[in-house]
mmCIF file with all atom_site columns, C-alpha atoms in Angstrom:
data_model
loop_
_atom_site.group_PDB
_atom_site.id
_atom_site.type_symbol
_atom_site.label_atom_id
_atom_site.label_alt_id
_atom_site.label_comp_id
_atom_site.label_asym_id
_atom_site.label_entity_id
_atom_site.label_seq_id
_atom_site.pdbx_PDB_ins_code
_atom_site.Cartn_x
_atom_site.Cartn_y
_atom_site.Cartn_z
_atom_site.occupancy
_atom_site.B_iso_or_equiv
_atom_site.pdbx_formal_charge
_atom_site.auth_seq_id
_atom_site.auth_comp_id
_atom_site.auth_asym_id
_atom_site.auth_atom_id
_atom_site.pdbx_PDB_model_num
ATOM 1   C CA . UNK A 1 1   ? 24.200  26.410  -0.772  1.00 63.00 ? 482 UNK A CA 1
ATOM 2   C CA . UNK A 1 2   ? 23.137  26.941  2.502   1.00 68.00 ? 483 UNK A CA 1
ATOM 3   C CA . UNK A 1 3   ? 19.502  27.912  1.770   1.00 66.00 ? 484 UNK A CA 1
ATOM 4   C CA . UNK A 1 4   ? 18.764  24.803  -0.407  1.00 60.00 ? 485 UNK A CA 1
ATOM 5   C CA . UNK A 1 5   ? 20.406  22.199  2.423   1.00 60.00 ? 486 UNK A CA 1
ATOM 6   C CA . UNK A 1 6   ? 17.819  24.357  4.903   1.00 64.00 ? 487 UNK A CA 1
ATOM 7   C CA . UNK A 1 7   ? 15.419  23.738  2.771   1.00 62.00 ? 488 UNK A CA 1
ATOM 8   C CA . UNK A 1 8   ? 15.976  20.033  1.898   1.00 60.00 ? 489 UNK A CA 1
ATOM 9   C CA . UNK A 1 9   ? 16.229  19.113  5.972   1.00 66.00 ? 490 UNK A CA 1
ATOM 10  C CA . UNK A 1 10  ? 12.788  21.033  6.500   1.00 68.00 ? 491 UNK A CA 1
ATOM 11  C CA . UNK A 1 11  ? 12.117  18.823  3.473   1.00 64.00 ? 492 UNK A CA 1
ATOM 12  C CA . UNK A 1 12  ? 13.549  15.667  5.264   1.00 65.00 ? 493 UNK A CA 1
ATOM 13  C CA . UNK A 1 13  ? 11.986  16.634  8.614   1.00 67.00 ? 494 UNK A CA 1
ATOM 14  C CA . UNK A 1 14  ? 8.670   16.492  6.597   1.00 67.00 ? 495 UNK A CA 1
ATOM 15  C CA . UNK A 1 15  ? 8.930   13.644  4.780   1.00 62.00 ? 496 UNK A CA 1
ATOM 16  C CA . UNK A 1 16  ? 9.982   12.047  7.907   1.00 59.00 ? 497 UNK A CA 1
ATOM 17  C CA . UNK A 1 17  ? 6.994   12.670  9.275   1.00 67.00 ? 498 UNK A CA 1
ATOM 18  C CA . UNK A 1 18  ? 4.644   12.070  6.306   1.00 60.00 ? 499 UNK A CA 1
ATOM 19  C CA . UNK A 1 19  ? 6.502   8.400   6.461   1.00 56.00 ? 500 UNK A CA 1
ATOM 20  C CA . UNK A 1 20  ? 5.372   7.845   9.951   1.00 59.00 ? 501 UNK A CA 1
ATOM 21  C CA . UNK A 1 21  ? 2.685   8.927   9.151   1.00 56.00 ? 502 UNK A CA 1
ATOM 22  C CA . UNK A 1 22  ? 2.312   6.483   6.355   1.00 50.00 ? 503 UNK A CA 1
ATOM 23  C CA . UNK A 1 23  ? 3.604   3.516   8.231   1.00 50.00 ? 504 UNK A CA 1
ATOM 24  C CA . UNK A 1 24  ? 1.134   3.450   11.216  1.00 53.00 ? 505 UNK A CA 1
ATOM 25  C CA . UNK A 1 25  ? -1.841  3.744   8.684   1.00 50.00 ? 506 UNK A CA 1
ATOM 26  C CA . UNK A 1 26  ? -0.455  1.301   6.729   1.00 46.00 ? 507 UNK A CA 1
ATOM 27  C CA . UNK A 1 27  ? -2.698  -2.395  7.355   1.00 49.00 ? 508 UNK A CA 1
ATOM 28  C CA . UNK A 1 28  ? -0.931  -5.014  8.880   1.00 48.00 ? 509 UNK A CA 1
ATOM 29  C CA . UNK A 1 29  ? -1.178  -8.301  8.196   1.00 46.00 ? 510 UNK A CA 1
ATOM 30  C CA . UNK A 1 30  ? -4.969  -7.751  9.914   1.00 51.00 ? 511 UNK A CA 1
ATOM 31  C CA . UNK A 1 31  ? -6.169  -10.950 11.271  1.00 51.00 ? 512 UNK A CA 1
ATOM 32  C CA . UNK A 1 32  ? -9.516  -12.105 13.378  1.00 52.00 ? 513 UNK A CA 1
ATOM 33  C CA . UNK A 1 33  ? -8.369  -13.645 16.372  1.00 55.00 ? 514 UNK A CA 1
ATOM 34  C CA . UNK A 1 34  ? -9.812  -17.467 16.397  1.00 57.00 ? 515 UNK A CA 1
ATOM 35  C CA . UNK A 1 35  ? -12.690 -16.368 14.261  1.00 55.00 ? 516 UNK A CA 1
ATOM 36  C CA . UNK A 1 36  ? -15.402 -18.494 15.080  1.00 75.00 ? 517 UNK A CA 1
ATOM 37  C CA . UNK A 1 37  ? -18.770 -17.143 13.145  1.00 83.00 ? 518 UNK A CA 1
ATOM 38  C CA . UNK A 1 38  ? -19.082 -17.882 9.422   1.00 83.00 ? 519 UNK A CA 1
ATOM 39  C CA . UNK A 1 39  ? -18.902 -13.794 8.584   1.00 84.00 ? 520 UNK A CA 1
ATOM 40  C CA . UNK A 1 40  ? -15.356 -13.760 10.012  1.00 86.00 ? 521 UNK A CA 1
ATOM 41  C CA . UNK A 1 41  ? -14.085 -17.224 8.410   1.00 89.00 ? 522 UNK A CA 1
ATOM 42  C CA . UNK A 1 42  ? -15.041 -15.400 5.468   1.00 90.00 ? 523 UNK A CA 1
ATOM 43  C CA . UNK A 1 43  ? -13.479 -12.237 5.607   1.00 91.00 ? 524 UNK A CA 1
ATOM 44  C CA . UNK A 1 44  ? -10.191 -14.158 7.308   1.00 91.00 ? 525 UNK A CA 1
ATOM 45  C CA . UNK A 1 45  ? -10.145 -15.899 4.028   1.00 91.00 ? 526 UNK A CA 1
ATOM 46  C CA . UNK A 1 46  ? -10.496 -12.468 1.816   1.00 93.00 ? 527 UNK A CA 1
ATOM 47  C CA . UNK A 1 47  ? -7.998  -10.984 3.448   1.00 93.00 ? 528 UNK A CA 1
ATOM 48  C CA . UNK A 1 48  ? -5.330  -14.297 2.773   1.00 93.00 ? 529 UNK A CA 1
ATOM 49  C CA . UNK A 1 49  ? -6.734  -14.034 -0.280  1.00 93.00 ? 530 UNK A CA 1
ATOM 50  C CA . UNK A 1 50  ? -5.620  -10.258 -0.668  1.00 94.00 ? 531 UNK A CA 1
ATOM 51  C CA . UNK A 1 51  ? -2.594  -10.745 0.937   1.00 93.00 ? 532 UNK A CA 1
ATOM 52  C CA . UNK A 1 52  ? -1.718  -14.056 -1.538  1.00 93.00 ? 533 UNK A CA 1
ATOM 53  C CA . UNK A 1 53  ? -2.663  -11.716 -4.990  1.00 93.00 ? 534 UNK A CA 1
ATOM 54  C CA . UNK A 1 54  ? -2.679  -8.399  -4.308  1.00 94.00 ? 535 UNK A CA 1
ATOM 55  C CA . UNK A 1 55  ? 0.022   -8.112  -7.287  1.00 94.00 ? 536 UNK A CA 1
ATOM 56  C CA . UNK A 1 56  ? -3.107  -9.048  -9.627  1.00 93.00 ? 537 UNK A CA 1
ATOM 57  C CA . UNK A 1 57  ? -6.543  -7.550  -10.968 1.00 91.00 ? 538 UNK A CA 1
ATOM 58  C CA . UNK A 1 58  ? -8.897  -8.519  -8.109  1.00 92.00 ? 539 UNK A CA 1
ATOM 59  C CA . UNK A 1 59  ? -11.978 -7.267  -7.422  1.00 94.00 ? 540 UNK A CA 1
ATOM 60  C CA . UNK A 1 60  ? -14.277 -7.657  -4.130  1.00 94.00 ? 541 UNK A CA 1
ATOM 61  C CA . UNK A 1 61  ? -17.260 -8.292  -7.458  1.00 95.00 ? 542 UNK A CA 1
ATOM 62  C CA . UNK A 1 62  ? -14.898 -11.050 -8.812  1.00 95.00 ? 543 UNK A CA 1
ATOM 63  C CA . UNK A 1 63  ? -14.714 -12.250 -4.907  1.00 94.00 ? 544 UNK A CA 1
ATOM 64  C CA . UNK A 1 64  ? -18.367 -12.185 -3.952  1.00 94.00 ? 545 UNK A CA 1
ATOM 65  C CA . UNK A 1 65  ? -18.916 -13.777 -7.145  1.00 94.00 ? 546 UNK A CA 1
ATOM 66  C CA . UNK A 1 66  ? -15.904 -16.806 -6.112  1.00 92.00 ? 547 UNK A CA 1
ATOM 67  C CA . UNK A 1 67  ? -17.980 -17.081 -2.839  1.00 91.00 ? 548 UNK A CA 1
ATOM 68  C CA . UNK A 1 68  ? -21.311 -16.750 -4.116  1.00 93.00 ? 549 UNK A CA 1
ATOM 69  C CA . UNK A 1 69  ? -21.974 -14.050 -1.748  1.00 93.00 ? 550 UNK A CA 1
ATOM 70  C CA . UNK A 1 70  ? -23.493 -10.569 -2.925  1.00 95.00 ? 551 UNK A CA 1
ATOM 71  C CA . UNK A 1 71  ? -21.427 -8.270  -3.002  1.00 95.00 ? 552 UNK A CA 1
ATOM 72  C CA . UNK A 1 72  ? -22.681 -5.214  -1.094  1.00 96.00 ? 553 UNK A CA 1
ATOM 73  C CA . UNK A 1 73  ? -23.082 -7.932  1.789   1.00 94.00 ? 554 UNK A CA 1
ATOM 74  C CA . UNK A 1 74  ? -19.469 -9.121  1.526   1.00 95.00 ? 555 UNK A CA 1
ATOM 75  C CA . UNK A 1 75  ? -17.811 -5.668  1.337   1.00 95.00 ? 556 UNK A CA 1
ATOM 76  C CA . UNK A 1 76  ? -20.392 -4.377  4.419   1.00 94.00 ? 557 UNK A CA 1
ATOM 77  C CA . UNK A 1 77  ? -18.536 -8.442  6.282   1.00 93.00 ? 558 UNK A CA 1
ATOM 78  C CA . UNK A 1 78  ? -15.529 -6.756  5.150   1.00 93.00 ? 559 UNK A CA 1
ATOM 79  C CA . UNK A 1 79  ? -15.524 -3.448  6.711   1.00 93.00 ? 560 UNK A CA 1
ATOM 80  C CA . UNK A 1 80  ? -17.210 -3.719  9.514   1.00 91.00 ? 561 UNK A CA 1
ATOM 81  C CA . UNK A 1 81  ? -14.565 -7.027  10.576  1.00 90.00 ? 562 UNK A CA 1
ATOM 82  C CA . UNK A 1 82  ? -11.601 -4.846  8.930   1.00 90.00 ? 563 UNK A CA 1
ATOM 83  C CA . UNK A 1 83  ? -12.500 -1.365  9.819   1.00 91.00 ? 564 UNK A CA 1
ATOM 84  C CA . UNK A 1 84  ? -11.559 -0.048  6.710   1.00 93.00 ? 565 UNK A CA 1
ATOM 85  C CA . UNK A 1 85  ? -12.905 -0.626  3.140   1.00 94.00 ? 566 UNK A CA 1
ATOM 86  C CA . UNK A 1 86  ? -11.661 -3.784  0.448   1.00 95.00 ? 567 UNK A CA 1
ATOM 87  C CA . UNK A 1 87  ? -10.538 -1.082  -2.134  1.00 94.00 ? 568 UNK A CA 1
ATOM 88  C CA . UNK A 1 88  ? -9.070  0.687   0.258   1.00 94.00 ? 569 UNK A CA 1
ATOM 89  C CA . UNK A 1 89  ? -6.987  -2.316  2.454   1.00 95.00 ? 570 UNK A CA 1
ATOM 90  C CA . UNK A 1 90  ? -5.871  -3.775  -0.559  1.00 95.00 ? 571 UNK A CA 1
ATOM 91  C CA . UNK A 1 91  ? -4.551  0.101   -2.431  1.00 95.00 ? 572 UNK A CA 1
ATOM 92  C CA . UNK A 1 92  ? -2.636  0.516   1.088   1.00 94.00 ? 573 UNK A CA 1
ATOM 93  C CA . UNK A 1 93  ? -1.617  -3.343  0.589   1.00 95.00 ? 574 UNK A CA 1
ATOM 94  C CA . UNK A 1 94  ? -0.457  -2.349  -2.456  1.00 96.00 ? 575 UNK A CA 1
ATOM 95  C CA . UNK A 1 95  ? 1.490   0.677   -1.624  1.00 95.00 ? 576 UNK A CA 1
ATOM 96  C CA . UNK A 1 96  ? 3.323   -0.629  1.402   1.00 94.00 ? 577 UNK A CA 1
ATOM 97  C CA . UNK A 1 97  ? 4.543   -3.599  -0.823  1.00 95.00 ? 578 UNK A CA 1
ATOM 98  C CA . UNK A 1 98  ? 5.402   -1.174  -3.780  1.00 95.00 ? 579 UNK A CA 1
ATOM 99  C CA . UNK A 1 99  ? 7.537   0.587   -0.956  1.00 93.00 ? 580 UNK A CA 1
ATOM 100 C CA . UNK A 1 100 ? 9.885   -2.023  -0.525  1.00 93.00 ? 581 UNK A CA 1
ATOM 101 C CA . UNK A 1 101 ? 9.949   -2.470  -4.431  1.00 94.00 ? 582 UNK A CA 1
ATOM 102 C CA . UNK A 1 102 ? 11.560  0.967   -4.447  1.00 93.00 ? 583 UNK A CA 1
ATOM 103 C CA . UNK A 1 103 ? 14.083  0.330   -1.889  1.00 89.00 ? 584 UNK A CA 1
ATOM 104 C CA . UNK A 1 104 ? 16.264  -1.803  -4.629  1.00 90.00 ? 585 UNK A CA 1
ATOM 105 C CA . UNK A 1 105 ? 17.490  1.239   -7.290  1.00 87.00 ? 586 UNK A CA 1
ATOM 106 C CA . UNK A 1 106 ? 17.283  -1.995  -9.913  1.00 92.00 ? 587 UNK A CA 1
ATOM 107 C CA . UNK A 1 107 ? 13.702  -2.175  -10.794 1.00 93.00 ? 588 UNK A CA 1
ATOM 108 C CA . UNK A 1 108 ? 12.034  1.010   -12.961 1.00 94.00 ? 589 UNK A CA 1
ATOM 109 C CA . UNK A 1 109 ? 8.843   2.727   -11.294 1.00 95.00 ? 590 UNK A CA 1
ATOM 110 C CA . UNK A 1 110 ? 7.155   0.938   -14.127 1.00 95.00 ? 591 UNK A CA 1
ATOM 111 C CA . UNK A 1 111 ? 8.303   -2.031  -12.521 1.00 95.00 ? 592 UNK A CA 1
ATOM 112 C CA . UNK A 1 112 ? 6.950   -1.861  -9.239  1.00 96.00 ? 593 UNK A CA 1
ATOM 113 C CA . UNK A 1 113 ? 4.125   -0.604  -10.790 1.00 96.00 ? 594 UNK A CA 1
ATOM 114 C CA . UNK A 1 114 ? 3.034   -3.940  -12.108 1.00 95.00 ? 595 UNK A CA 1
ATOM 115 C CA . UNK A 1 115 ? 4.467   -5.922  -9.226  1.00 95.00 ? 596 UNK A CA 1
ATOM 116 C CA . UNK A 1 116 ? 2.094   -4.300  -7.532  1.00 96.00 ? 597 UNK A CA 1
ATOM 117 C CA . UNK A 1 117 ? -1.156  -4.905  -9.797  1.00 95.00 ? 598 UNK A CA 1
ATOM 118 C CA . UNK A 1 118 ? -1.533  -1.901  -11.094 1.00 95.00 ? 599 UNK A CA 1
ATOM 119 C CA . UNK A 1 119 ? -2.511  -2.054  -14.827 1.00 92.00 ? 600 UNK A CA 1
ATOM 120 C CA . UNK A 1 120 ? -0.575  1.364   -16.068 1.00 93.00 ? 601 UNK A CA 1
ATOM 121 C CA . UNK A 1 121 ? 2.730   3.026   -14.533 1.00 94.00 ? 602 UNK A CA 1
ATOM 122 C CA . UNK A 1 122 ? 0.063   6.027   -14.661 1.00 95.00 ? 603 UNK A CA 1
ATOM 123 C CA . UNK A 1 123 ? -2.244  5.039   -12.042 1.00 95.00 ? 604 UNK A CA 1
ATOM 124 C CA . UNK A 1 124 ? 0.658   3.452   -9.924  1.00 96.00 ? 605 UNK A CA 1
ATOM 125 C CA . UNK A 1 125 ? 2.113   7.325   -10.134 1.00 95.00 ? 606 UNK A CA 1
ATOM 126 C CA . UNK A 1 126 ? -1.470  8.957   -9.259  1.00 95.00 ? 607 UNK A CA 1
ATOM 127 C CA . UNK A 1 127 ? -2.637  6.147   -6.385  1.00 95.00 ? 608 UNK A CA 1
ATOM 128 C CA . UNK A 1 128 ? 0.837   6.583   -4.837  1.00 94.00 ? 609 UNK A CA 1
ATOM 129 C CA . UNK A 1 129 ? 1.008   10.288  -4.327  1.00 93.00 ? 610 UNK A CA 1
ATOM 130 C CA . UNK A 1 130 ? -2.391  10.647  -3.103  1.00 93.00 ? 611 UNK A CA 1
ATOM 131 C CA . UNK A 1 131 ? -1.383  7.824   -0.511  1.00 91.00 ? 612 UNK A CA 1
ATOM 132 C CA . UNK A 1 132 ? 2.245   9.213   0.199   1.00 90.00 ? 613 UNK A CA 1
ATOM 133 C CA . UNK A 1 133 ? 1.997   12.920  -1.019  1.00 91.00 ? 614 UNK A CA 1
ATOM 134 C CA . UNK A 1 134 ? 5.240   11.794  -2.894  1.00 91.00 ? 615 UNK A CA 1
ATOM 135 C CA . UNK A 1 135 ? 5.597   10.240  -6.536  1.00 92.00 ? 616 UNK A CA 1
ATOM 136 C CA . UNK A 1 136 ? 7.294   7.571   -6.552  1.00 94.00 ? 617 UNK A CA 1
ATOM 137 C CA . UNK A 1 137 ? 10.779  8.976   -7.919  1.00 92.00 ? 618 UNK A CA 1
ATOM 138 C CA . UNK A 1 138 ? 11.152  11.092  -4.836  1.00 91.00 ? 619 UNK A CA 1
ATOM 139 C CA . UNK A 1 139 ? 10.260  8.562   -2.199  1.00 89.00 ? 620 UNK A CA 1
ATOM 140 C CA . UNK A 1 140 ? 13.008  6.482   -3.717  1.00 90.00 ? 621 UNK A CA 1
ATOM 141 C CA . UNK A 1 141 ? 15.899  9.373   -3.681  1.00 87.00 ? 622 UNK A CA 1
ATOM 142 C CA . UNK A 1 142 ? 14.314  10.474  -0.079  1.00 85.00 ? 623 UNK A CA 1
ATOM 143 C CA . UNK A 1 143 ? 14.638  6.635   1.160   1.00 82.00 ? 624 UNK A CA 1
ATOM 144 C CA . UNK A 1 144 ? 18.576  6.437   -0.450  1.00 77.00 ? 625 UNK A CA 1
ATOM 145 C CA . UNK A 1 145 ? 19.061  9.879   0.987   1.00 77.00 ? 626 UNK A CA 1
ATOM 146 C CA . UNK A 1 146 ? 18.482  8.759   4.166   1.00 72.00 ? 627 UNK A CA 1
ATOM 147 C CA . UNK A 1 147 ? 19.218  5.475   4.292   1.00 66.00 ? 628 UNK A CA 1
ATOM 148 C CA . UNK A 1 148 ? 21.906  4.320   7.278   1.00 62.00 ? 629 UNK A CA 1
ATOM 149 C CA . UNK A 1 149 ? 24.925  2.554   5.006   1.00 59.00 ? 630 UNK A CA 1
ATOM 150 C CA . UNK A 1 150 ? 25.069  5.375   2.679   1.00 51.00 ? 631 UNK A CA 1
ATOM 151 C CA . UNK A 1 151 ? 28.262  6.652   2.082   1.00 48.00 ? 632 UNK A CA 1
ATOM 152 C CA . UNK A 1 152 ? 28.730  10.260  2.856   1.00 45.00 ? 633 UNK A CA 1
#
């Protein structure tokens, strides 16, 4: 039992460090301060659209087509303005939202996966584990263990 408690404490410390790294790397509602140029307005519009539609199947190609722009050019604009590529931003936003949803133990991992825009539970599990180093199930269990309102 002592070994198990020690292992759990070490894992909890490692998870806490990983969580802090993830929180500091998670996308914040990025906004370009008073966008003035056309390019800045386009990127600001994309950020707003992504924040609204992250749960749907959206691609940079689709958005470029809707805007009547070249996808490579739009990708370059986005990366320069935001600091990370479109796909990375979208994935980080989806993972951030998934972490919030995983706090609700009533929702299944499958529910969460579809709620944040993944077409399959397997793709979600892979992306979540790649981003957090934990499976969604372990993330949920760890968060429940660390919950301040958990009864002893």
